[in-house]
Coordinates of C-alpha atoms in Angstrom, one line a residue:
M1 CA 0.0 0.0 0.0
K2 CA 2.8 2.3 0.9
F3 CA 4.6 1.8 -2.4
K4 CA 1.3 2.3 -4.3
L5 CA 0.8 5.6 -2.6
I6 CA 4.4 6.7 -3.4
S7 CA 3.9 5.7 -7.0
F8 CA 0.6 7.6 -7.2
L9 CA 2.2 10.7 -5.7
S10 CA 5.2 10.5 -8.1
L11 CA 2.9 10.2 -11.1
A12 CA 0.8 13.2 -9.8
I13 CA 3.9 15.3 -9.4
V14 CA 5.1 14.4 -12.9
F15 CA 1.7 15.3 -14.3
I16 CA 1.7 18.7 -12.6
L17 CA 5.2 19.5 -13.7
C18 CA 4.2 18.7 -17.3
L19 CA 1.2 21.0 -17.1
F20 CA 3.4 23.8 -15.8
A21 CA 6.0 23.2 -18.5
N22 CA 3.4 23.6 -21.2
A23 CA 1.6 26.4 -19.4
R24 CA 4.7 28.7 -19.5
I25 CA 3.8 32.0 -21.1
S26 CA 5.6 35.2 -21.5
E27 CA 6.7 36.7 -18.2
S28 CA 6.3 40.2 -19.7
H29 CA 2.9 39.7 -21.3
E30 CA 1.2 41.0 -18.1
K31 CA 2.5 44.5 -18.7
R32 CA 1.9 44.3 -22.5
I33 CA -0.8 46.6 -23.8
D34 CA -3.5 45.5 -26.3
Q35 CA -4.3 48.9 -27.7
H36 CA -7.7 47.9 -28.9
I37 CA -8.7 46.6 -25.5
D38 CA -6.8 48.8 -23.0
E39 CA -7.2 52.2 -24.5
K40 CA -10.5 53.8 -23.4
I41 CA -10.8 56.9 -25.6
K42 CA -13.9 59.1 -25.4
N43 CA -14.9 60.1 -29.0
T44 CA -15.2 63.9 -29.1
C45 CA -14.9 64.3 -32.9
N46 CA -17.5 66.4 -34.6
K47 CA -18.2 67.2 -38.3
N48 CA -16.6 70.6 -38.1
D49 CA -13.2 69.1 -37.2
E50 CA -10.7 69.3 -40.0
F51 CA -9.1 66.1 -38.8
C52 CA -10.0 64.2 -35.7
T53 CA -9.3 60.6 -34.6
H54 CA -9.4 58.4 -31.5
L55 CA -5.9 57.1 -32.6
P56 CA -2.6 58.8 -31.8
I57 CA -1.4 61.2 -34.5
V58 CA 2.2 61.3 -35.7
E59 CA 3.3 64.3 -37.7
I60 CA 6.6 64.5 -39.5
N61 CA 8.1 67.5 -41.2
T62 CA 11.2 67.2 -43.3
N63 CA 11.3 70.9 -44.3
N64 CA 11.0 69.8 -48.0
K65 CA 14.1 67.6 -47.8
T66 CA 13.9 64.3 -49.7
I67 CA 13.8 61.2 -47.5
P68 CA 16.7 58.8 -48.5
G69 CA 16.6 55.1 -48.5
I70 CA 14.5 54.2 -51.5
N71 CA 17.4 52.5 -53.2
G72 CA 18.7 50.9 -50.0
E73 CA 21.0 53.6 -48.9
S74 CA 21.5 54.0 -45.1
D75 CA 21.8 57.8 -45.0
L76 CA 19.3 59.7 -42.8
I77 CA 18.1 63.3 -42.9
E78 CA 17.0 65.5 -40.0
A79 CA 13.3 66.2 -39.5
Q80 CA 10.8 67.1 -36.8
F81 CA 8.5 64.6 -35.1
S82 CA 5.3 65.5 -33.3
L83 CA 2.9 63.3 -31.4
Y84 CA -0.7 64.2 -30.5
Y85 CA -2.2 61.9 -28.0
N86 CA -3.9 62.8 -24.7
G87 CA -5.1 59.2 -23.8
K88 CA -8.6 60.3 -22.8
T89 CA -10.4 62.0 -25.7
S90 CA -10.1 62.2 -29.5
N91 CA -6.9 63.8 -31.0
R92 CA -6.6 66.8 -33.4
L93 CA -3.7 68.5 -35.0
T94 CA -4.7 71.7 -33.3
D95 CA -4.2 70.0 -29.8
K96 CA -1.2 70.6 -27.6
K97 CA 1.6 68.3 -28.7
N98 CA 2.3 65.3 -26.5
L99 CA 5.9 65.1 -27.7
S100 CA 8.0 67.3 -30.1
S101 CA 11.5 66.3 -31.0
N102 CA 14.2 66.4 -33.7
I103 CA 14.6 63.0 -35.5
Q104 CA 16.6 61.4 -38.3
I105 CA 14.6 59.5 -40.8
R106 CA 14.9 57.3 -43.9
Y107 CA 12.9 54.7 -45.8
R108 CA 13.3 51.1 -44.6
G109 CA 12.5 47.6 -45.7
N110 CA 13.5 45.4 -48.6
S111 CA 10.7 44.7 -51.1
S112 CA 8.5 47.2 -49.3
R113 CA 10.7 50.1 -50.3
V114 CA 9.0 50.1 -53.7
F115 CA 5.5 50.3 -52.3
P116 CA 3.8 53.7 -52.7
K117 CA 3.1 53.7 -49.0
H118 CA 6.5 53.8 -47.4
Q119 CA 8.0 52.3 -44.2
Y120 CA 10.2 54.6 -42.1
L121 CA 13.1 54.2 -39.6
V122 CA 12.9 57.0 -37.1
K123 CA 15.8 57.9 -34.8
F124 CA 15.2 60.5 -32.1
I125 CA 18.2 62.9 -31.5
D126 CA 19.1 65.6 -29.1
K127 CA 20.4 69.1 -30.0
N128 CA 23.9 67.6 -30.5
Q129 CA 22.4 65.1 -33.0
Q130 CA 23.1 62.2 -30.6
G131 CA 20.6 59.4 -30.1
K132 CA 18.0 60.3 -27.5
N133 CA 15.7 57.7 -25.8
V134 CA 12.0 58.5 -25.8
Q135 CA 9.0 56.5 -24.5
L136 CA 6.2 56.4 -27.0
L137 CA 2.6 55.5 -26.1
G138 CA 3.6 53.5 -23.1
M139 CA 6.2 51.4 -24.9
Q140 CA 9.9 51.0 -24.2
N141 CA 12.4 53.9 -23.7
E142 CA 14.4 53.7 -27.0
N143 CA 15.8 56.0 -29.6
K144 CA 15.0 54.0 -32.8
W145 CA 11.5 53.2 -33.9
I146 CA 9.7 51.8 -36.9
L147 CA 6.7 53.2 -38.7
N148 CA 5.2 50.3 -40.5
G149 CA 2.6 51.2 -43.2
P150 CA 0.5 48.3 -44.3
Y151 CA 0.1 48.5 -48.0
L152 CA 0.6 44.9 -49.4
D153 CA -1.4 43.8 -46.3
K154 CA -4.9 45.1 -47.2
S155 CA -6.4 43.6 -44.1
L156 CA -4.2 46.1 -42.1
I157 CA -4.0 43.6 -39.2
R158 CA -1.2 41.0 -39.9
N159 CA 1.6 42.6 -37.9
Y160 CA -0.7 43.9 -35.1
L161 CA -2.3 40.5 -34.6
S162 CA 0.9 38.5 -34.9
Y163 CA 3.1 40.6 -32.6
N164 CA 0.5 40.8 -29.9
I165 CA -0.4 37.2 -29.9
S166 CA 3.3 36.3 -29.9
G167 CA 3.9 38.7 -27.0
K168 CA 1.4 36.7 -24.9
I169 CA 3.4 33.5 -25.5
M170 CA 7.0 34.4 -25.5
N171 CA 9.2 37.2 -24.1
N172 CA 11.0 40.0 -25.9
V173 CA 8.4 40.6 -28.6
P174 CA 8.1 44.2 -30.0
E175 CA 5.1 46.2 -28.8
V176 CA 3.0 47.9 -31.4
R177 CA 0.5 50.8 -31.6
Y178 CA -1.7 51.9 -34.4
C179 CA -1.5 55.6 -35.3
E180 CA -2.4 57.9 -38.2
V181 CA 0.5 59.7 -39.9
F182 CA 1.0 63.1 -41.6
L183 CA 4.1 63.8 -43.6
N184 CA 4.8 67.4 -44.5
E185 CA 1.1 68.2 -43.8
E186 CA -0.2 65.4 -46.1
Y187 CA -2.2 62.5 -44.6
Q188 CA -0.5 59.2 -45.1
G189 CA -3.0 56.8 -43.6
L190 CA -3.0 54.1 -40.9
Y191 CA 0.4 53.1 -39.6
L192 CA 1.8 50.7 -36.9
L193 CA 4.4 52.2 -34.6
V194 CA 6.8 49.3 -33.8
E195 CA 9.5 48.9 -31.2
S196 CA 12.9 48.2 -32.9
I197 CA 15.1 45.2 -32.2
S198 CA 17.5 46.5 -29.6
R199 CA 19.4 45.8 -26.4
T200 CA 16.5 47.3 -24.5
L201 CA 13.9 45.0 -26.1
T202 CA 16.0 41.8 -25.7
E203 CA 17.1 42.9 -22.2
V204 CA 20.7 41.9 -22.7
T205 CA 23.4 43.3 -20.4
R206 CA 25.0 46.4 -21.8
Y207 CA 28.5 46.0 -23.2
K208 CA 31.1 47.9 -21.1
P209 CA 34.7 47.6 -22.4
N210 CA 36.3 47.9 -19.0
W211 CA 34.2 45.0 -17.7
S212 CA 34.0 42.8 -20.7
N213 CA 37.0 40.6 -20.2
G214 CA 36.8 39.8 -23.9
M215 CA 33.1 38.8 -23.8
S216 CA 29.8 40.5 -24.5
S217 CA 26.1 40.0 -24.8
Y218 CA 25.1 40.1 -28.5
I219 CA 22.2 40.3 -31.0
V220 CA 22.6 38.8 -34.5
R221 CA 20.3 38.7 -37.5
L222 CA 20.1 36.1 -40.3
D223 CA 19.3 38.0 -43.5
R224 CA 20.6 39.0 -46.9
H225 CA 24.4 39.4 -47.2
D226 CA 25.1 43.1 -46.5
D227 CA 28.6 44.5 -46.7
S228 CA 27.6 47.5 -44.7
N229 CA 27.2 45.2 -41.6
I230 CA 29.8 43.1 -39.8
M231 CA 29.0 39.5 -40.4
L232 CA 29.8 36.4 -38.3
N233 CA 32.4 34.0 -39.5
N234 CA 30.6 31.1 -37.9
L235 CA 30.5 27.4 -38.5
S236 CA 27.2 27.3 -40.6
K237 CA 28.6 29.9 -43.0
Y238 CA 30.9 27.1 -44.4
S239 CA 28.7 24.1 -43.9
G240 CA 25.9 25.0 -46.4
K241 CA 23.3 25.2 -43.6
I242 CA 22.5 28.9 -44.5
I243 CA 21.1 29.6 -48.0
N244 CA 23.3 31.3 -50.5
Q245 CA 23.4 35.1 -50.4
N246 CA 22.5 35.1 -46.7
A247 CA 24.7 35.8 -43.7
I248 CA 24.5 36.4 -40.0
N249 CA 24.9 40.1 -39.2
I250 CA 25.9 41.5 -35.8
I251 CA 23.3 44.0 -34.6
Y252 CA 24.7 44.5 -31.1
P253 CA 27.3 45.5 -29.9
S254 CA 27.5 48.4 -32.3
E255 CA 30.4 48.7 -34.7
I256 CA 32.0 51.3 -32.6
D257 CA 32.3 48.9 -29.6
L258 CA 33.0 45.8 -31.6
T259 CA 36.7 45.1 -31.0
E260 CA 38.4 42.2 -32.7
E261 CA 38.5 40.4 -29.3
I262 CA 34.7 40.7 -28.9
L263 CA 34.1 39.7 -32.6
D264 CA 36.2 36.6 -32.0
Y265 CA 34.3 35.8 -28.9
I266 CA 30.9 36.0 -30.6
N267 CA 32.1 33.9 -33.6
N268 CA 33.4 31.2 -31.3
D269 CA 30.5 31.3 -28.9
F270 CA 27.9 31.0 -31.7
S271 CA 29.9 28.3 -33.4
K272 CA 30.0 26.2 -30.2
F273 CA 26.2 26.0 -30.4
E274 CA 26.3 25.1 -34.1
K275 CA 29.1 22.5 -33.6
A276 CA 27.1 20.9 -30.8
L277 CA 23.9 20.9 -32.8
Y278 CA 25.3 19.5 -36.0
S279 CA 27.3 16.8 -34.1
Y280 CA 24.1 14.7 -33.9
D281 CA 24.5 14.5 -30.2
Y282 CA 21.1 15.7 -29.1
K283 CA 21.9 16.4 -25.5
E284 CA 24.8 18.7 -26.0
Y285 CA 23.1 21.6 -27.9
E286 CA 20.8 22.3 -24.9
K287 CA 23.8 23.6 -23.0
Y288 CA 24.0 26.6 -25.4
I289 CA 20.4 27.6 -26.2
D290 CA 17.1 28.4 -24.5
V291 CA 15.2 25.5 -26.1
D292 CA 11.8 26.9 -25.1
S293 CA 12.4 30.1 -27.2
F294 CA 13.2 27.9 -30.2
V295 CA 10.0 26.0 -29.7
D296 CA 7.8 29.0 -29.4
Y297 CA 9.5 30.8 -32.3
M298 CA 8.8 27.8 -34.6
I299 CA 5.2 27.3 -33.5
L300 CA 4.2 31.0 -33.9
N301 CA 5.8 31.4 -37.3
E302 CA 4.4 28.1 -38.5
F303 CA 0.9 28.9 -37.2
F304 CA 0.9 32.3 -39.0
K305 CA 2.8 30.7 -42.0
N306 CA 5.5 33.4 -42.0
S307 CA 7.6 32.3 -45.0
D308 CA 10.5 34.7 -44.2
A309 CA 11.1 33.5 -40.7
G310 CA 14.3 31.3 -40.4
T311 CA 15.6 32.8 -43.7
H312 CA 15.3 36.6 -43.5
S313 CA 14.9 39.0 -40.7
T314 CA 15.6 36.2 -38.2
Y315 CA 17.1 37.4 -34.9
L316 CA 18.9 35.6 -32.1
F317 CA 20.3 37.1 -28.9
K318 CA 22.4 36.1 -25.9
D319 CA 22.8 37.8 -22.6
I320 CA 26.3 37.3 -21.3
R321 CA 24.8 35.6 -18.2
G322 CA 22.6 33.1 -20.2
K323 CA 22.0 31.1 -23.3
I324 CA 21.2 31.9 -26.9
H325 CA 17.6 32.8 -27.5
M326 CA 15.6 32.5 -30.7
G327 CA 13.9 35.8 -31.6
P328 CA 12.5 38.3 -31.3
V329 CA 9.9 37.5 -33.9
W330 CA 9.8 40.0 -36.7
D331 CA 7.8 41.2 -39.7
F332 CA 4.6 39.2 -40.6
N333 CA 3.8 41.3 -43.6
N334 CA 4.2 38.3 -45.9
A335 CA 2.5 35.8 -43.5
M336 CA -0.8 34.1 -44.0
N337 CA -0.4 33.7 -47.8
N338 CA 0.5 37.3 -48.5
Y339 CA 3.9 36.5 -50.2
V340 CA 4.0 38.2 -53.5
E341 CA 5.6 35.6 -55.8
E342 CA 4.4 32.4 -54.3
I343 CA 1.2 30.8 -52.9
Y344 CA 1.6 29.6 -49.4
S345 CA -1.1 27.1 -48.8
H346 CA -2.6 26.6 -45.3
T347 CA -1.1 23.1 -45.5
G348 CA 2.5 22.0 -45.0
F349 CA 5.3 22.9 -42.7
L350 CA 8.2 25.3 -43.4
F351 CA 10.8 24.9 -40.6
Q352 CA 12.1 21.4 -41.5
D353 CA 14.2 23.2 -44.1
K354 CA 15.2 26.3 -42.1
A355 CA 18.6 27.0 -40.5
W356 CA 19.2 25.2 -37.2
Y357 CA 15.7 23.7 -37.3
N358 CA 16.6 21.2 -40.0
M359 CA 18.8 19.7 -37.3
L360 CA 16.7 20.4 -34.2
L361 CA 13.7 18.5 -35.7
K362 CA 15.9 15.4 -35.9
D363 CA 15.8 15.3 -32.1
E364 CA 12.8 13.4 -30.9
R365 CA 12.7 15.3 -27.6
F366 CA 12.5 18.6 -29.5
V367 CA 9.7 17.4 -31.7
N368 CA 7.8 16.2 -28.7
K369 CA 8.2 19.7 -27.1
I370 CA 6.8 21.3 -30.3
I371 CA 3.8 18.9 -30.3
D372 CA 3.0 19.3 -26.6
R373 CA 3.4 23.1 -26.6
Y374 CA 1.3 23.5 -29.7
R375 CA -1.5 21.4 -28.3
Y376 CA -1.5 23.5 -25.2
L377 CA -1.5 26.9 -27.0
R378 CA -4.4 25.8 -29.1
T379 CA -6.5 25.7 -25.9
N380 CA -5.9 29.5 -25.4
Y381 CA -4.0 32.1 -27.3
L382 CA -3.9 30.1 -30.6
S383 CA -7.5 28.8 -30.4
D384 CA -9.9 29.7 -33.2
Q385 CA -12.2 31.5 -30.8
Y386 CA -9.5 33.6 -29.3
I387 CA -7.9 34.6 -32.7
Q388 CA -11.2 35.4 -34.4
N389 CA -12.5 37.4 -31.5
Y390 CA -9.2 39.3 -31.3
I391 CA -9.4 40.2 -35.0
D392 CA -13.1 41.3 -34.8
K393 CA -12.4 43.5 -31.7
T394 CA -9.4 45.1 -33.4
I395 CA -11.3 46.0 -36.6
K396 CA -14.1 47.5 -34.5
Y397 CA -11.6 49.6 -32.6
L398 CA -10.0 50.9 -35.8
G399 CA -13.4 52.1 -36.9
N400 CA -13.3 55.1 -39.4
S401 CA -9.5 55.0 -39.6
I402 CA -9.8 52.1 -42.1
D403 CA -12.0 54.2 -44.4
R404 CA -9.6 57.2 -44.1
N405 CA -6.6 55.0 -44.9
F406 CA -8.2 53.6 -48.1
E407 CA -9.4 57.1 -49.2
V408 CA -5.7 57.8 -49.6
W409 CA -4.6 54.3 -50.8
E410 CA -7.6 53.3 -52.9
S411 CA -5.0 52.8 -55.6
S412 CA -3.9 49.6 -53.8
F413 CA -7.0 47.9 -55.1
T414 CA -6.4 48.9 -58.7
E415 CA -5.1 46.5 -61.4
T416 CA -1.7 48.1 -61.6
E417 CA -1.1 47.7 -57.8
N418 CA -2.4 44.1 -57.6
M419 CA 1.0 42.7 -56.7
L420 CA 0.2 39.2 -55.5
E421 CA 0.7 36.4 -58.1
P422 CA -1.4 35.0 -59.6
Y423 CA -3.8 37.9 -60.1
E424 CA -6.8 36.1 -58.5
R425 CA -5.1 36.3 -55.1
N426 CA -5.6 40.1 -54.9
Y427 CA -8.6 41.3 -53.0
Q428 CA -10.6 44.2 -54.1
S429 CA -11.7 45.5 -50.7
H430 CA -10.7 45.6 -47.1
A431 CA -13.6 43.3 -46.2
E432 CA -12.4 40.7 -48.7
A433 CA -8.8 40.9 -47.5
L434 CA -9.9 40.6 -43.9
K435 CA -12.1 37.6 -44.7
Q436 CA -9.1 35.9 -46.3
V437 CA -7.0 36.3 -43.1
K438 CA -9.7 34.9 -40.9
T439 CA -10.5 32.0 -43.2
Y440 CA -6.8 31.2 -43.7
L441 CA -6.1 31.1 -39.9
N442 CA -9.1 28.8 -39.3
K443 CA -7.9 26.4 -42.0
R444 CA -4.3 26.6 -40.9
G445 CA -5.2 25.7 -37.3
K446 CA -7.3 22.8 -38.4
W447 CA -4.6 21.5 -40.7
M448 CA -1.9 21.8 -38.0
D449 CA -4.2 20.1 -35.4
E450 CA -4.5 17.1 -37.8
N451 CA -0.9 17.0 -38.9
I452 CA 1.3 18.2 -36.0
E453 CA 2.3 14.6 -35.1
T454 CA 3.8 14.2 -38.6
L455 CA 6.7 16.3 -37.5
K456 CA 8.0 13.0 -36.0
Q457 CA 8.9 11.8 -39.5
Y458 CA 12.0 14.2 -39.3
S459 CA 13.3 12.8 -36.0
H460 CA 15.3 9.8 -35.1
K461 CA 17.5 8.6 -32.3
S462 CA 21.1 9.6 -32.3
I463 CA 23.6 6.8 -32.7
N464 CA 26.6 9.1 -32.2
K465 CA 28.9 9.2 -29.2
M466 CA 28.7 12.1 -26.8
Y467 CA 30.0 15.3 -28.2
E468 CA 33.2 16.1 -26.5
G469 CA 33.6 19.9 -27.2
D470 CA 36.6 21.5 -28.8

């Protein structure tokens, strides 16, 4: 009887631990703001207002200077930035400014640079033209910000939805806020103000040369080869595990702080992880990475079918005190079958062919973590009911700003601006585009429910000896 009781208690403890393991959610999600839920703005607009909105207003004035970056150049020009937002009632350009500052600005993005509605990198500066941290709309204190203008995404919701859902599941996800933008007194439509990928967002320890001892926290990005950035000379660069024309760029520390000693440390540290991973010893790689972050990153990008993840705009970071983390997640503009040149069906997986995951998925334990975590998330933040309700409430919150946006960008529905191939994929109204997103996510969830177990086909037991390090 005694042994039966002990066995029962042991099983109960294991069961509870499993529940807690799958129930882990972002530690920071409690302070995260869902703009469409948390903002309680009293509508005081009237028909006599020249411009009035419940959303924050961003006004940028370049003093007639041309904004650079359309051809990929990294130069910035100085401009003025104003924010109108009182947090209680509707906002007008005649209101007192909530914030006024000098900035530097340029166009940003890759394919999106050619869109009529531009994306912007905004850097706040002081009177000496040095970077100045500002806190915008309750988000982090940072000097670099992104103004993302949905143009290809006619639903206007892909990034807002994906970032906010991701932020409830994993840490270090950029916060976002809708706003309406004026550039040189001309209305530009609905934008998403997005936190940039930075040391502040990832919470890595700041690099200080006197304390470094040849080591540093770091942030890296897998993306297109870019000679303007310092690139890692890591193991996978030579092993063919990263696709041609791509490279891992160092984002932090900045070039000014990146000594040869620190560069060597990052190269060697990252290569230790890759060497362990590609050794086929499935116990060793866990010493170097936060496995849970790799699990959540894959699930989120698979669920939203983000084709660029794991190939472009793919970030990893490591605090000097910890392990390598996958993320932050970034850029869902092409997700949910919104990629220009190719149809991405709601069926099929992507990550079995992605860098690092093509090896991680060979590990049975990693695959089981993916399956268990996915099953759990489908009971809450990734459930059909939660997602569909989230979309509906967001669209209701946006209200008239949707109509104002398409009054300016009605051309996005014209034949010359129908960019998706083949032509039939282009939607001729916001309502059609929104229906496509909602239908796609329902189908995607159903397909993943029925096929998540098939990921086991990529895994097998290792027959290799224990990896012995350098």
